[in-house]
PDB file of C-alpha atoms in Angstrom:
ATOM      1  CA  UNK A   1       0.193  -0.215  -0.001  1.00  0.00           C
ATOM      2  CA  UNK A   2       0.936   3.713  -0.741  1.00  0.00           C
ATOM      3  CA  UNK A   3       1.891   5.636   1.655  1.00  0.00           C
ATOM      4  CA  UNK A   4       0.996   9.879   1.578  1.00  0.00           C
ATOM      5  CA  UNK A   5       3.815  11.375   2.993  1.00  0.00           C
ATOM      6  CA  UNK A   6       5.272  15.003   3.455  1.00  0.00           C
ATOM      7  CA  UNK A   7       8.241  16.877   5.196  1.00  0.00           C
ATOM      8  CA  UNK A   8       7.192  19.779   7.277  1.00  0.00           C
ATOM      9  CA  UNK A   9       9.105  22.398   8.353  1.00  0.00           C
ATOM     10  CA  UNK A  10       7.898  24.515  10.551  1.00  0.00           C
ATOM     11  CA  UNK A  11       9.821  27.792  12.280  1.00  0.00           C
ATOM     12  CA  UNK A  12       8.823  30.596  13.981  1.00  0.00           C
ATOM     13  CA  UNK A  13       5.005  30.100  14.891  1.00  0.00           C
ATOM     14  CA  UNK A  14       3.356  28.023  17.448  1.00  0.00           C
ATOM     15  CA  UNK A  15      -0.830  27.663  16.105  1.00  0.00           C
ATOM     16  CA  UNK A  16      -2.547  26.542  13.296  1.00  0.00           C
ATOM     17  CA  UNK A  17      -2.597  29.914  11.498  1.00  0.00           C
ATOM     18  CA  UNK A  18       0.822  29.990  10.055  1.00  0.00           C
ATOM     19  CA  UNK A  19       1.057  31.046   6.489  1.00  0.00           C
ATOM     20  CA  UNK A  20       3.321  27.124   4.433  1.00  0.00           C
ATOM     21  CA  UNK A  21       4.296  26.807   1.111  1.00  0.00           C
ATOM     22  CA  UNK A  22       4.536  23.828  -0.636  1.00  0.00           C
ATOM     23  CA  UNK A  23       7.081  22.450  -2.973  1.00  0.00           C
ATOM     24  CA  UNK A  24       6.777  20.414  -5.529  1.00  0.00           C
ATOM     25  CA  UNK A  25       4.816  23.525  -6.933  1.00  0.00           C
ATOM     26  CA  UNK A  26       1.491  22.587  -8.668  1.00  0.00           C
ATOM     27  CA  UNK A  27       1.113  23.006 -12.351  1.00  0.00           C
ATOM     28  CA  UNK A  28      -1.248  26.169 -12.113  1.00  0.00           C
ATOM     29  CA  UNK A  29       1.074  28.371 -10.225  1.00  0.00           C
ATOM     30  CA  UNK A  30       4.882  29.229 -10.074  1.00  0.00           C
ATOM     31  CA  UNK A  31       7.377  28.542  -7.234  1.00  0.00           C
ATOM     32  CA  UNK A  32       7.656  30.697  -4.408  1.00  0.00           C
ATOM     33  CA  UNK A  33      10.160  33.483  -4.352  1.00  0.00           C
ATOM     34  CA  UNK A  34      13.427  33.684  -2.229  1.00  0.00           C
ATOM     35  CA  UNK A  35      11.942  36.506  -0.313  1.00  0.00           C
ATOM     36  CA  UNK A  36       9.616  35.894   2.617  1.00  0.00           C
ATOM     37  CA  UNK A  37       7.393  39.156   1.494  1.00  0.00           C
ATOM     38  CA  UNK A  38       6.946  37.527  -1.522  1.00  0.00           C
ATOM     39  CA  UNK A  39       4.027  35.840  -1.736  1.00  0.00           C
ATOM     40  CA  UNK A  40       3.163  32.794  -4.279  1.00  0.00           C
ATOM     41  CA  UNK A  41      -0.191  30.400  -5.125  1.00  0.00           C
ATOM     42  CA  UNK A  42       1.307  28.114  -3.094  1.00  0.00           C
ATOM     43  CA  UNK A  43       1.484  30.037   0.500  1.00  0.00           C
ATOM     44  CA  UNK A  44      -2.000  29.687   2.694  1.00  0.00           C
ATOM     45  CA  UNK A  45      -2.065  26.474   1.848  1.00  0.00           C
ATOM     46  CA  UNK A  46      -3.807  24.440   4.140  1.00  0.00           C
ATOM     47  CA  UNK A  47      -1.913  20.450   4.731  1.00  0.00           C
ATOM     48  CA  UNK A  48      -4.210  18.018   3.784  1.00  0.00           C
ATOM     49  CA  UNK A  49      -5.855  16.422   6.444  1.00  0.00           C
ATOM     50  CA  UNK A  50      -5.881  12.625   5.646  1.00  0.00           C
ATOM     51  CA  UNK A  51      -5.690  10.121   8.994  1.00  0.00           C
ATOM     52  CA  UNK A  52      -1.970  10.513   9.816  1.00  0.00           C
ATOM     53  CA  UNK A  53       1.177   9.362  11.809  1.00  0.00           C
ATOM     54  CA  UNK A  54       3.722  12.398  12.558  1.00  0.00           C
ATOM     55  CA  UNK A  55       7.152  11.147  13.528  1.00  0.00           C
ATOM     56  CA  UNK A  56      10.046  13.934  13.591  1.00  0.00           C
ATOM     57  CA  UNK A  57      11.729  16.093  16.259  1.00  0.00           C
ATOM     58  CA  UNK A  58      10.912  19.739  17.476  1.00  0.00           C
ATOM     59  CA  UNK A  59      10.952  21.957  20.552  1.00  0.00           C
ATOM     60  CA  UNK A  60       8.463  21.580  23.759  1.00  0.00           C
ATOM     61  CA  UNK A  61       5.514  24.073  24.025  1.00  0.00           C
ATOM     62  CA  UNK A  62       6.357  26.022  26.910  1.00  0.00           C
ATOM     63  CA  UNK A  63       2.869  25.769  28.228  1.00  0.00           C
ATOM     64  CA  UNK A  64       3.342  22.085  28.806  1.00  0.00           C
ATOM     65  CA  UNK A  65       6.497  21.750  30.035  1.00  0.00           C
ATOM     66  CA  UNK A  66       7.285  25.216  31.749  1.00  0.00           C
ATOM     67  CA  UNK A  67      11.173  25.326  30.371  1.00  0.00           C
ATOM     68  CA  UNK A  68      12.518  25.281  26.772  1.00  0.00           C
ATOM     69  CA  UNK A  69      13.610  21.592  25.699  1.00  0.00           C
ATOM     70  CA  UNK A  70      13.958  19.060  23.219  1.00  0.00           C
ATOM     71  CA  UNK A  71      10.630  16.446  21.442  1.00  0.00           C
ATOM     72  CA  UNK A  72      11.505  13.635  19.916  1.00  0.00           C
ATOM     73  CA  UNK A  73       7.884  13.475  17.861  1.00  0.00           C
ATOM     74  CA  UNK A  74       5.984  10.032  17.745  1.00  0.00           C
ATOM     75  CA  UNK A  75       1.918  10.719  17.811  1.00  0.00           C
ATOM     76  CA  UNK A  76      -0.888   9.554  15.495  1.00  0.00           C
ATOM     77  CA  UNK A  77      -4.521  10.732  15.212  1.00  0.00           C
ATOM     78  CA  UNK A  78      -5.765   8.208  17.811  1.00  0.00           C
ATOM     79  CA  UNK A  79      -4.776   7.420  20.460  1.00  0.00           C
ATOM     80  CA  UNK A  80      -1.420   8.969  22.948  1.00  0.00           C
ATOM     81  CA  UNK A  81       1.050  10.651  21.944  1.00  0.00           C
ATOM     82  CA  UNK A  82       4.257   8.665  21.975  1.00  0.00           C
ATOM     83  CA  UNK A  83       6.468  11.522  22.023  1.00  0.00           C
ATOM     84  CA  UNK A  84       9.639  12.250  24.773  1.00  0.00           C
ATOM     85  CA  UNK A  85      10.522  15.374  25.869  1.00  0.00           C
ATOM     86  CA  UNK A  86      14.320  16.423  26.779  1.00  0.00           C
ATOM     87  CA  UNK A  87      14.554  18.816  29.689  1.00  0.00           C
ATOM     88  CA  UNK A  88      17.353  20.170  31.469  1.00  0.00           C
ATOM     89  CA  UNK A  89      16.895  20.004  35.324  1.00  0.00           C
ATOM     90  CA  UNK A  90      17.820  21.418  38.484  1.00  0.00           C
ATOM     91  CA  UNK A  91      21.233  19.524  38.445  1.00  0.00           C
ATOM     92  CA  UNK A  92      21.878  20.949  34.905  1.00  0.00           C
ATOM     93  CA  UNK A  93      21.807  17.290  34.440  1.00  0.00           C
ATOM     94  CA  UNK A  94      19.188  16.199  31.288  1.00  0.00           C
ATOM     95  CA  UNK A  95      16.319  14.236  31.569  1.00  0.00           C
ATOM     96  CA  UNK A  96      13.889  12.321  29.668  1.00  0.00           C
ATOM     97  CA  UNK A  97       9.803  13.165  30.452  1.00  0.00           C
ATOM     98  CA  UNK A  98       6.734  11.815  28.493  1.00  0.00           C
ATOM     99  CA  UNK A  99       4.784  14.541  26.527  1.00  0.00           C
ATOM    100  CA  UNK A 100       1.410  13.700  26.589  1.00  0.00           C
ATOM    101  CA  UNK A 101       0.417  16.761  24.033  1.00  0.00           C
ATOM    102  CA  UNK A 102       0.305  17.529  20.204  1.00  0.00           C
ATOM    103  CA  UNK A 103       1.565  21.038  21.045  1.00  0.00           C
ATOM    104  CA  UNK A 104       5.148  21.790  20.060  1.00  0.00           C
ATOM    105  CA  UNK A 105       6.998  25.088  20.571  1.00  0.00           C
ATOM    106  CA  UNK A 106       8.167  27.665  18.128  1.00  0.00           C
ATOM    107  CA  UNK A 107      10.285  24.633  15.704  1.00  0.00           C
ATOM    108  CA  UNK A 108       9.288  21.438  14.523  1.00  0.00           C
ATOM    109  CA  UNK A 109      10.458  19.280  11.954  1.00  0.00           C
ATOM    110  CA  UNK A 110       8.362  16.664  10.635  1.00  0.00           C
ATOM    111  CA  UNK A 111       8.044  14.184   8.361  1.00  0.00           C
ATOM    112  CA  UNK A 112       3.524  13.157   8.144  1.00  0.00           C
ATOM    113  CA  UNK A 113       1.971  10.138   6.374  1.00  0.00           C
ATOM    114  CA  UNK A 114      -1.194   8.364   6.687  1.00  0.00           C
ATOM    115  CA  UNK A 115       0.045   5.535   8.964  1.00  0.00           C
ATOM    116  CA  UNK A 116      -0.627   2.923   6.646  1.00  0.00           C
ATOM    117  CA  UNK A 117       1.870  -0.478   5.731  1.00  0.00           C
ATOM    118  CA  UNK A 118       4.160   0.385   3.126  1.00  0.00           C
ATOM    119  CA  UNK A 119       7.377  -0.466   1.548  1.00  0.00           C
ATOM    120  CA  UNK A 120      10.370   1.974   3.350  1.00  0.00           C
ATOM    121  CA  UNK A 121      13.478   2.154   2.672  1.00  0.00           C
ATOM    122  CA  UNK A 122      16.016  -0.263   5.449  1.00  0.00           C
ATOM    123  CA  UNK A 123      19.470   0.221   6.571  1.00  0.00           C
ATOM    124  CA  UNK A 124      21.897  -0.945   8.806  1.00  0.00           C
ATOM    125  CA  UNK A 125      25.269  -0.281   9.628  1.00  0.00           C
ATOM    126  CA  UNK A 126      27.581  -1.498  12.320  1.00  0.00           C
ATOM    127  CA  UNK A 127      31.211  -0.736  12.766  1.00  0.00           C
ATOM    128  CA  UNK A 128      32.688   2.394  11.320  1.00  0.00           C
ATOM    129  CA  UNK A 129      36.125   0.646  10.102  1.00  0.00           C
ATOM    130  CA  UNK A 130      37.177   5.249  10.345  1.00  0.00           C
ATOM    131  CA  UNK A 131      36.906   6.880  13.289  1.00  0.00           C
ATOM    132  CA  UNK A 132      36.993  10.136  11.504  1.00  0.00           C
ATOM    133  CA  UNK A 133      34.261   9.407   8.907  1.00  0.00           C
ATOM    134  CA  UNK A 134      30.934   8.683   9.188  1.00  0.00           C
ATOM    135  CA  UNK A 135      30.044   9.251  12.968  1.00  0.00           C
ATOM    136  CA  UNK A 136      26.557  10.820  12.446  1.00  0.00           C
ATOM    137  CA  UNK A 137      24.589   8.503  10.286  1.00  0.00           C
ATOM    138  CA  UNK A 138      22.294  10.850   9.082  1.00  0.00           C
ATOM    139  CA  UNK A 139      24.427  13.524   7.518  1.00  0.00           C
ATOM    140  CA  UNK A 140      26.322  10.181   5.796  1.00  0.00           C
ATOM    141  CA  UNK A 141      22.653   8.844   4.887  1.00  0.00           C
ATOM    142  CA  UNK A 142      21.992  12.304   3.113  1.00  0.00           C
ATOM    143  CA  UNK A 143      25.972  12.905   1.381  1.00  0.00           C
ATOM    144  CA  UNK A 144      25.203   9.647  -0.347  1.00  0.00           C
ATOM    145  CA  UNK A 145      21.668  10.074  -1.629  1.00  0.00           C
ATOM    146  CA  UNK A 146      22.840  13.840  -2.882  1.00  0.00           C
ATOM    147  CA  UNK A 147      26.132  12.377  -4.537  1.00  0.00           C
ATOM    148  CA  UNK A 148      23.502   9.371  -6.666  1.00  0.00           C
ATOM    149  CA  UNK A 149      20.824  12.507  -7.832  1.00  0.00           C
ATOM    150  CA  UNK A 150      22.618  14.917  -7.397  1.00  0.00           C
ATOM    151  CA  UNK A 151      19.781  17.016  -9.498  1.00  0.00           C
ATOM    152  CA  UNK A 152      16.667  15.556  -7.154  1.00  0.00           C
ATOM    153  CA  UNK A 153      15.091  16.909  -4.271  1.00  0.00           C
ATOM    154  CA  UNK A 154      14.471  14.242  -1.635  1.00  0.00           C
ATOM    155  CA  UNK A 155      12.705  14.267   1.238  1.00  0.00           C
ATOM    156  CA  UNK A 156      13.041  11.438   3.686  1.00  0.00           C
ATOM    157  CA  UNK A 157      11.590  10.525   7.382  1.00  0.00           C
ATOM    158  CA  UNK A 158      11.839   7.927   9.904  1.00  0.00           C
ATOM    159  CA  UNK A 159      12.933   5.798  12.971  1.00  0.00           C
ATOM    160  CA  UNK A 160      17.477   5.867  12.927  1.00  0.00           C
ATOM    161  CA  UNK A 161      17.591   3.005  16.082  1.00  0.00           C
ATOM    162  CA  UNK A 162      21.818   2.906  17.369  1.00  0.00           C
ATOM    163  CA  UNK A 163      21.419  -0.323  18.897  1.00  0.00           C
ATOM    164  CA  UNK A 164      24.523  -0.744  20.596  1.00  0.00           C
ATOM    165  CA  UNK A 165      27.734   2.181  21.189  1.00  0.00           C
ATOM    166  CA  UNK A 166      27.230   5.678  22.639  1.00  0.00           C
ATOM    167  CA  UNK A 167      26.088   8.693  20.786  1.00  0.00           C
ATOM    168  CA  UNK A 168      26.052  12.301  21.888  1.00  0.00           C
ATOM    169  CA  UNK A 169      23.016  14.318  22.325  1.00  0.00           C
ATOM    170  CA  UNK A 170      23.036  17.839  23.070  1.00  0.00           C
ATOM    171  CA  UNK A 171      19.916  19.951  25.046  1.00  0.00           C
ATOM    172  CA  UNK A 172      18.565  23.257  25.364  1.00  0.00           C
ATOM    173  CA  UNK A 173      18.483  24.911  28.315  1.00  0.00           C
ATOM    174  CA  UNK A 174      15.414  27.085  29.117  1.00  0.00           C
ATOM    175  CA  UNK A 175      15.138  30.048  27.649  1.00  0.00           C
ATOM    176  CA  UNK A 176      17.139  33.142  28.563  1.00  0.00           C
ATOM    177  CA  UNK A 177      16.145  36.674  30.150  1.00  0.00           C
ATOM    178  CA  UNK A 178      18.841  38.169  27.832  1.00  0.00           C
ATOM    179  CA  UNK A 179      18.992  38.148  24.592  1.00  0.00           C
ATOM    180  CA  UNK A 180      21.249  35.648  23.594  1.00  0.00           C
ATOM    181  CA  UNK A 181      24.112  37.503  21.382  1.00  0.00           C
ATOM    182  CA  UNK A 182      26.567  34.823  20.214  1.00  0.00           C
ATOM    183  CA  UNK A 183      27.048  31.334  18.748  1.00  0.00           C
ATOM    184  CA  UNK A 184      29.881  30.666  21.256  1.00  0.00           C
ATOM    185  CA  UNK A 185      27.645  30.793  23.845  1.00  0.00           C
ATOM    186  CA  UNK A 186      25.037  28.662  22.599  1.00  0.00           C
ATOM    187  CA  UNK A 187      27.595  25.927  21.895  1.00  0.00           C
ATOM    188  CA  UNK A 188      29.399  26.327  25.170  1.00  0.00           C
ATOM    189  CA  UNK A 189      27.018  27.010  27.855  1.00  0.00           C
ATOM    190  CA  UNK A 190      22.974  27.090  26.915  1.00  0.00           C
ATOM    191  CA  UNK A 191      23.449  23.536  25.170  1.00  0.00           C
ATOM    192  CA  UNK A 192      23.998  20.546  27.221  1.00  0.00           C
ATOM    193  CA  UNK A 193      26.328  17.738  26.032  1.00  0.00           C
ATOM    194  CA  UNK A 194      25.804  14.390  26.852  1.00  0.00           C
ATOM    195  CA  UNK A 195      26.856  10.811  25.941  1.00  0.00           C
ATOM    196  CA  UNK A 196      23.758   8.233  25.756  1.00  0.00           C
ATOM    197  CA  UNK A 197      23.762   4.582  26.401  1.00  0.00           C
ATOM    198  CA  UNK A 198      21.996   3.047  23.790  1.00  0.00           C
ATOM    199  CA  UNK A 199      19.225   1.966  22.580  1.00  0.00           C
ATOM    200  CA  UNK A 200      18.549   4.622  21.679  1.00  0.00           C
ATOM    201  CA  UNK A 201      15.670   5.681  19.263  1.00  0.00           C
ATOM    202  CA  UNK A 202      15.493   8.271  16.685  1.00  0.00           C
ATOM    203  CA  UNK A 203      13.238   9.864  15.165  1.00  0.00           C
ATOM    204  CA  UNK A 204      14.618  12.184  12.347  1.00  0.00           C
ATOM    205  CA  UNK A 205      13.428  14.109   8.986  1.00  0.00           C
ATOM    206  CA  UNK A 206      16.371  15.645   6.339  1.00  0.00           C
ATOM    207  CA  UNK A 207      15.835  16.633   2.223  1.00  0.00           C
ATOM    208  CA  UNK A 208      18.918  16.543   0.056  1.00  0.00           C
ATOM    209  CA  UNK A 209      19.248  19.505  -2.093  1.00  0.00           C
ATOM    210  CA  UNK A 210      17.435  21.701  -0.355  1.00  0.00           C
ATOM    211  CA  UNK A 211      15.652  24.025  -2.374  1.00  0.00           C
ATOM    212  CA  UNK A 212      16.909  27.877  -1.839  1.00  0.00           C
ATOM    213  CA  UNK A 213      13.497  29.501  -2.450  1.00  0.00           C
ATOM    214  CA  UNK A 214      12.190  27.767   0.453  1.00  0.00           C
ATOM    215  CA  UNK A 215      15.231  27.983   3.211  1.00  0.00           C
ATOM    216  CA  UNK A 216      14.555  24.469   4.732  1.00  0.00           C
ATOM    217  CA  UNK A 217      16.907  23.360   7.565  1.00  0.00           C
ATOM    218  CA  UNK A 218      18.475  19.825   5.858  1.00  0.00           C
ATOM    219  CA  UNK A 219      18.266  17.658   8.693  1.00  0.00           C
ATOM    220  CA  UNK A 220      16.741  17.531  12.191  1.00  0.00           C
ATOM    221  CA  UNK A 221      17.161  14.539  14.478  1.00  0.00           C
ATOM    222  CA  UNK A 222      15.887  13.883  18.188  1.00  0.00           C
ATOM    223  CA  UNK A 223      16.010  10.885  19.948  1.00  0.00           C
ATOM    224  CA  UNK A 224      15.687   9.025  23.432  1.00  0.00           C
ATOM    225  CA  UNK A 225      16.758   5.874  26.092  1.00  0.00           C
ATOM    226  CA  UNK A 226      15.017   5.172  28.533  1.00  0.00           C
ATOM    227  CA  UNK A 227      16.341   8.038  30.782  1.00  0.00           C
ATOM    228  CA  UNK A 228      17.360  11.265  28.685  1.00  0.00           C
ATOM    229  CA  UNK A 229      16.060  12.235  25.654  1.00  0.00           C
ATOM    230  CA  UNK A 230      17.903  15.014  23.353  1.00  0.00           C
ATOM    231  CA  UNK A 231      19.104  16.437  19.672  1.00  0.00           C
ATOM    232  CA  UNK A 232      21.113  12.905  17.901  1.00  0.00           C
ATOM    233  CA  UNK A 233      24.942  14.749  17.101  1.00  0.00           C
ATOM    234  CA  UNK A 234      26.894  11.463  15.883  1.00  0.00           C
ATOM    235  CA  UNK A 235      28.021   8.363  17.640  1.00  0.00           C
ATOM    236  CA  UNK A 236      31.209   8.295  19.600  1.00  0.00           C
ATOM    237  CA  UNK A 237      32.180   4.498  19.732  1.00  0.00           C
ATOM    238  CA  UNK A 238      33.423   3.711  15.929  1.00  0.00           C
ATOM    239  CA  UNK A 239      33.828   0.084  16.622  1.00  0.00           C
ATOM    240  CA  UNK A 240      31.319  -0.563  18.847  1.00  0.00           C
ATOM    241  CA  UNK A 241      28.060   1.645  16.816  1.00  0.00           C
ATOM    242  CA  UNK A 242      25.353  -0.780  15.246  1.00  0.00           C
ATOM    243  CA  UNK A 243      22.425   0.857  13.749  1.00  0.00           C
ATOM    244  CA  UNK A 244      18.935   0.001  12.415  1.00  0.00           C
ATOM    245  CA  UNK A 245      17.196   2.371   9.973  1.00  0.00           C
ATOM    246  CA  UNK A 246      13.797   2.479   8.562  1.00  0.00           C
ATOM    247  CA  UNK A 247      13.040   5.201   6.429  1.00  0.00           C
ATOM    248  CA  UNK A 248      10.285   6.262   3.698  1.00  0.00           C
ATOM    249  CA  UNK A 249      10.064   9.273   0.941  1.00  0.00           C
ATOM    250  CA  UNK A 250       7.721  12.151   0.928  1.00  0.00           C
ATOM    251  CA  UNK A 251       5.639  13.092  -1.958  1.00  0.00           C
ATOM    252  CA  UNK A 252       6.165  17.038  -1.052  1.00  0.00           C
ATOM    253  CA  UNK A 253       7.307  19.105   0.964  1.00  0.00           C
ATOM    254  CA  UNK A 254       5.437  22.009   3.478  1.00  0.00           C
ATOM    255  CA  UNK A 255       7.266  25.146   4.374  1.00  0.00           C
ATOM    256  CA  UNK A 256       5.422  26.975   7.361  1.00  0.00           C
ATOM    257  CA  UNK A 257       6.361  30.872   8.314  1.00  0.00           C
ATOM    258  CA  UNK A 258       9.417  30.859   6.402  1.00  0.00           C
ATOM    259  CA  UNK A 259      12.359  32.729   8.933  1.00  0.00           C
ATOM    260  CA  UNK A 260      15.972  32.575   8.202  1.00  0.00           C
ATOM    261  CA  UNK A 261      17.663  29.842   9.450  1.00  0.00           C
ATOM    262  CA  UNK A 262      21.013  31.381  10.791  1.00  0.00           C
ATOM    263  CA  UNK A 263      20.314  33.235  13.836  1.00  0.00           C
ATOM    264  CA  UNK A 264      20.586  37.335  13.683  1.00  0.00           C
ATOM    265  CA  UNK A 265      22.552  38.075  17.018  1.00  0.00           C
ATOM    266  CA  UNK A 266      21.968  41.391  16.007  1.00  0.00           C
ATOM    267  CA  UNK A 267      18.175  42.031  15.872  1.00  0.00           C
ATOM    268  CA  UNK A 268      16.692  44.672  17.848  1.00  0.00           C
ATOM    269  CA  UNK A 269      14.484  42.694  20.716  1.00  0.00           C
ATOM    270  CA  UNK A 270      13.231  45.629  23.057  1.00  0.00           C
ATOM    271  CA  UNK A 271      10.336  45.608  21.880  1.00  0.00           C
ATOM    272  CA  UNK A 272       9.288  42.043  21.780  1.00  0.00           C
ATOM    273  CA  UNK A 273       7.686  39.981  24.369  1.00  0.00           C
ATOM    274  CA  UNK A 274      10.001  37.258  26.241  1.00  0.00           C
ATOM    275  CA  UNK A 275      10.850  35.014  29.451  1.00  0.00           C
ATOM    276  CA  UNK A 276      10.490  37.252  32.422  1.00  0.00           C
ATOM    277  CA  UNK A 277      12.672  34.424  34.277  1.00  0.00           C
ATOM    278  CA  UNK A 278      13.949  31.366  33.531  1.00  0.00           C
ATOM    279  CA  UNK A 279      14.768  28.460  35.515  1.00  0.00           C
ATOM    280  CA  UNK A 280      17.878  29.275  38.625  1.00  0.00           C
ATOM    281  CA  UNK A 281      19.817  27.495  36.790  1.00  0.00           C
ATOM    282  CA  UNK A 282      19.658  28.754  32.893  1.00  0.00           C
ATOM    283  CA  UNK A 283      23.257  29.797  32.121  1.00  0.00           C
ATOM    284  CA  UNK A 284      22.738  33.951  31.538  1.00  0.00           C
ATOM    285  CA  UNK A 285      24.330  35.680  28.320  1.00  0.00           C
TER     286      UNK A 285
END
């Protein structure tokens, strides 16, 4: 049975009224222009409502968790969400929590399908012989596909199970009261890095040769084990690692609220609402 599947890239919006751009464009209109202010016939399109199953990576809804965090998204139209949430707790250690909500925070990248049985792409990889190459399985698969199909846009999503070894993840601290003004602060203080044990289950979304006019995030992968959840970076045990991946191709890509992917550290945020408090253990910029 053929799945109907889409990649959804949502950055900067937290409700259902956001504008969206669809790729590939329909035959009745042209593709969306590069500027967020230039609209086309493909804006304001609603995602088709089908029976759905959604996998992917995103941010927690502040109204649900009371702090910022990472989401490993797994939910369907029927039944309870099986979504995991990663937050930084009082001892500055990441922790996994169950997340019984369909709400997301200001960003998410998800793979939406009907949840019906169908053909999938299975990838099994183990024991990296070169410790300097291939530590990020998602980027490795993306690079292989781009080399094989250099002029084709492919959107894939699914499950990446790390069966053996260890992986490096990060969990975001709470939002800061003062604006963050450097990438160095993000990398060295705001992101809490941790080596996680396996088995570690990831939900991933990635796009090869992403269309420049959509300004997509090329890949996003979040996962969890029984103790922690967070953003997957790479494995740290090349000779012991083992991956098993189940992926499917998407028919279309939806870009919601097309804001720039790169942060603007010089942006004037004086007129914007922000957190008045953060968790006490949140580092200050």
